[in-house]
Amino acid sequence: MKQFNILMQKEWRENTRNYKIYWIPAIFILLGITEPVVNYFLPQILEASGGLPEGAVFEMPAPTPEQILTAVMEQFQTIGMAVLILAYMGTVAGERKSGTATLLYVRPLSFPFYFLSKWVMASAISLLSVWFGFLGGYYYTLIFFDKVEWSKLLQMVGTYSIWVLLIVSIVVAASAAMPNGGLAAAVTFAVYLVLQLGDGLFGTNWSISPVKLPQYAAAWLSGSPDSASLGGAIGVAALLIFVLFVFGSWASRKNKAKTKV
Amino acid sequence: MSIVEVERLTKRYGQENAVEELSFVLEKGTATALIGPNGAGKTTSLSMLADLLSPSSGTITMAEGLTIGFLPQHPQYFPWLTALEFTEMAARLSGIESKKAKLQSTRTLEFVGLEAAVNKKIGAFSGGMKQRLGLAQAIVHQPKLLLLDEPISALDPTGRREIMNLLKTLQQDTTILYSTHILNDAEEMTDQLLFMKEGRLIEQGSLNDVKNRHAAPQIRIRFPDHNQAAEFIGKLSWEHKIKGDTVFLPVYKNGPSMQQVLQILASEKQDILGIDFQTASLEEIFLKVVAAK
């Protein structure tokens, strides 16, 4: 446990001193705000960019606040997840490749704690970023559109957070297993795509598939997802995260010899 | 008392043997120099002892509870940590509790001459400072065994001298195994020599043993010119070598003694510029050993 504290302190210093703790949330806040703001100003934007014939009448149905928040989540699903994957692809692999890990590995290091410290820090910053991002989006939706119940937002963000944790677990475990950050990112993107594709093609009946967590998160806005399916999906996600933790600890120990001496 | 026993240690990469059947013993409180040309397998051997690499075959037996400090050849650091933060982390990861870790870190940084840079970020360190910090992190937890991979090769002559002196201080209660290609320094601090070449141990023993095995000591006499030198050795029946104005007489068991040579010089009224007793340098032996096998 003592080792965990020391390693957490190291991760904390790293993530504050290389500004990850600022710029990752900043990107999510920006993504979150962009959606309601762009939607609100869309008529003016179209007008300013021109191209519409004189006298053209342009009727646009105003999006509902629920639609805006769902769109925010979709932004997080594409750009947001890519940012997280790229930010943490090197968290273990990079240390090995540069050789900074060597001076840790020559000590009686607990690899589960080593992996856990990486996972906790990446998860904390990712969740913080997602939460702030939704908060920003929610605030501007409230100002420009309409109210969404606070409890609905919380349920949505809570459900989506499990999904974020799963993605972070995949990228940190890939970083432990792969020889460098680039490959770790490639593997994570591949897993991400295969999961989405598999679930999309064959998963109609896989109600407990964790890939459906974002869908269930969005479902909170218009009602509530089927609680058995949601519970199942969260359970499967938790199990996968645990498996990834065991695998990641094992892989970081196994790859100890690959650190540059 | 031996604290490390290495037996037939082998590391294979595909078909290649980086280290082959390496066997040696480290006695408590001794300094062992691991020398050999580039690619001899020194770093691989040290990495296995530091438990970074696992051997393909063979065993390493260490005394129970043996603590190890390791300095890699090119230590890499987290640039965003200060020297003190890094050394403290190193100490605590080695099991030193937090208060003591801070105290020992400060002291160790002073010991290696980094007292002015304690709170500086490592990212701003020069090469020499990084080398000193490397030594600091290796000794901060007061290990019983120190493994140093080329601890002085990257330093300028002043820094090299300083670090050698530090190592000599440490040697009093630490067992040291270090690799180097600065043979003058190896000669200065070594109880045991291990010569490696192409992954194999080709020679080992104390400095004197190795020297005696490979090159007999010799008497060196410098004459005013080559003619006088040549004339003088014409009168001798001993084995000799002549190089310009200098004559070398190898000293074997029944070979010439200094006294005998001086007597002949005196009786011949031969003028000389200098005479001394010479043992081969480690460098000469190194070249000989490496070329021979």
PDB file of C-alpha atoms in Angstrom, chain A residues 2-3 5-7 9-11 13-14 17-18 95 98-109 256-261, chain B residues 43 47 50-53 70 72 75-78 80-82 85-86 89-95 97 121 137-138 140-141 149:
ATOM      1  CA  LYS A   2       2.902   2.311   0.810  1.00  0.00           C
ATOM      2  CA  GLN A   3       4.268   1.731  -2.675  1.00  0.00           C
ATOM      3  CA  ASN A   5       1.028   6.039  -2.366  1.00  0.00           C
ATOM      4  CA  ILE A   6       4.513   6.739  -3.662  1.00  0.00           C
ATOM      5  CA  LEU A   7       3.569   5.770  -7.204  1.00  0.00           C
ATOM      6  CA  GLN A   9       2.420  10.829  -5.964  1.00  0.00           C
ATOM      7  CA  LYS A  10       4.655  10.293  -8.980  1.00  0.00           C
ATOM      8  CA  GLU A  11       1.665  10.060 -11.334  1.00  0.00           C
ATOM      9  CA  ARG A  13       3.350  15.121 -10.241  1.00  0.00           C
ATOM     10  CA  GLU A  14       3.677  13.923 -13.817  1.00  0.00           C
ATOM     11  CA  ARG A  17       3.649  19.132 -14.383  1.00  0.00           C
ATOM     12  CA  ASN A  18       3.075  18.116 -17.983  1.00  0.00           C
ATOM     13  CA  GLU A  95       8.432   4.891 -19.704  1.00  0.00           C
ATOM     14  CA  SER A  98      12.635   6.080 -22.922  1.00  0.00           C
ATOM     15  CA  GLY A  99      14.305   4.054 -20.177  1.00  0.00           C
ATOM     16  CA  THR A 100      12.866   6.083 -17.294  1.00  0.00           C
ATOM     17  CA  ALA A 101      11.168   2.905 -16.094  1.00  0.00           C
ATOM     18  CA  THR A 102      14.520   1.177 -15.577  1.00  0.00           C
ATOM     19  CA  LEU A 103      15.262   2.983 -12.344  1.00  0.00           C
ATOM     20  CA  LEU A 104      11.842   1.937 -11.027  1.00  0.00           C
ATOM     21  CA  TYR A 105      12.045  -1.659 -12.202  1.00  0.00           C
ATOM     22  CA  VAL A 106      15.396  -2.311 -10.497  1.00  0.00           C
ATOM     23  CA  ARG A 107      13.685  -1.773  -7.161  1.00  0.00           C
ATOM     24  CA  PRO A 108      11.375  -4.242  -5.445  1.00  0.00           C
ATOM     25  CA  LEU A 109       8.419  -2.787  -7.319  1.00  0.00           C
ATOM     26  CA  LYS A 256      10.073  -5.478 -17.548  1.00  0.00           C
ATOM     27  CA  ALA A 257      13.024  -6.734 -19.577  1.00  0.00           C
ATOM     28  CA  LYS A 258      12.049  -4.505 -22.515  1.00  0.00           C
ATOM     29  CA  THR A 259      12.954  -1.329 -20.686  1.00  0.00           C
ATOM     30  CA  LYS A 260      15.919   0.475 -22.218  1.00  0.00           C
ATOM     31  CA  VAL A 261      19.018  -0.038 -20.098  1.00  0.00           C
TER      32      VAL A 261
ATOM     33  CA  THR B  43      25.608  -4.740 -19.636  1.00  0.00           C
ATOM     34  CA  SER B  47      21.051  -6.460 -16.102  1.00  0.00           C
ATOM     35  CA  ALA B  50      19.829  -6.489 -11.282  1.00  0.00           C
ATOM     36  CA  ASP B  51      16.884  -8.773 -12.119  1.00  0.00           C
ATOM     37  CA  LEU B  52      15.893  -6.721 -15.145  1.00  0.00           C
ATOM     38  CA  LEU B  53      16.585  -9.611 -17.491  1.00  0.00           C
ATOM     39  CA  PHE B  70      21.923  -0.296  -9.781  1.00  0.00           C
ATOM     40  CA  PRO B  72      22.651   1.849 -15.719  1.00  0.00           C
ATOM     41  CA  PRO B  75      20.328   6.512 -16.687  1.00  0.00           C
ATOM     42  CA  GLN B  76      17.077   8.155 -17.831  1.00  0.00           C
ATOM     43  CA  TYR B  77      15.008  10.318 -15.539  1.00  0.00           C
ATOM     44  CA  PHE B  78      11.594  11.899 -15.336  1.00  0.00           C
ATOM     45  CA  TRP B  80       9.639  16.941 -14.349  1.00  0.00           C
ATOM     46  CA  LEU B  81      10.925  15.711 -10.984  1.00  0.00           C
ATOM     47  CA  THR B  82      13.520  17.517  -8.887  1.00  0.00           C
ATOM     48  CA  GLU B  85      11.913  14.211  -5.278  1.00  0.00           C
ATOM     49  CA  PHE B  86      13.452  11.577  -7.499  1.00  0.00           C
ATOM     50  CA  MET B  89      10.985   8.234  -4.513  1.00  0.00           C
ATOM     51  CA  ALA B  90      13.824   5.822  -5.253  1.00  0.00           C
ATOM     52  CA  ALA B  91      14.556   5.380  -1.546  1.00  0.00           C
ATOM     53  CA  ARG B  92      10.922   4.847  -0.635  1.00  0.00           C
ATOM     54  CA  LEU B  93      10.350   2.350  -3.433  1.00  0.00           C
ATOM     55  CA  SER B  94      13.258   0.432  -1.940  1.00  0.00           C
ATOM     56  CA  GLY B  95      11.391   0.272   1.345  1.00  0.00           C
ATOM     57  CA  GLU B  97      10.124   4.960   5.323  1.00  0.00           C
ATOM     58  CA  LYS B 121      14.242  19.874 -12.071  1.00  0.00           C
ATOM     59  CA  GLN B 137      19.757   6.899  -6.580  1.00  0.00           C
ATOM     60  CA  ALA B 138      21.855   3.732  -6.572  1.00  0.00           C
ATOM     61  CA  VAL B 140      20.413   6.221  -1.340  1.00  0.00           C
ATOM     62  CA  HIS B 141      18.939   3.125   0.302  1.00  0.00           C
ATOM     63  CA  ASP B 149      27.474   0.005 -15.514  1.00  0.00           C
TER      64      ASP B 149
END
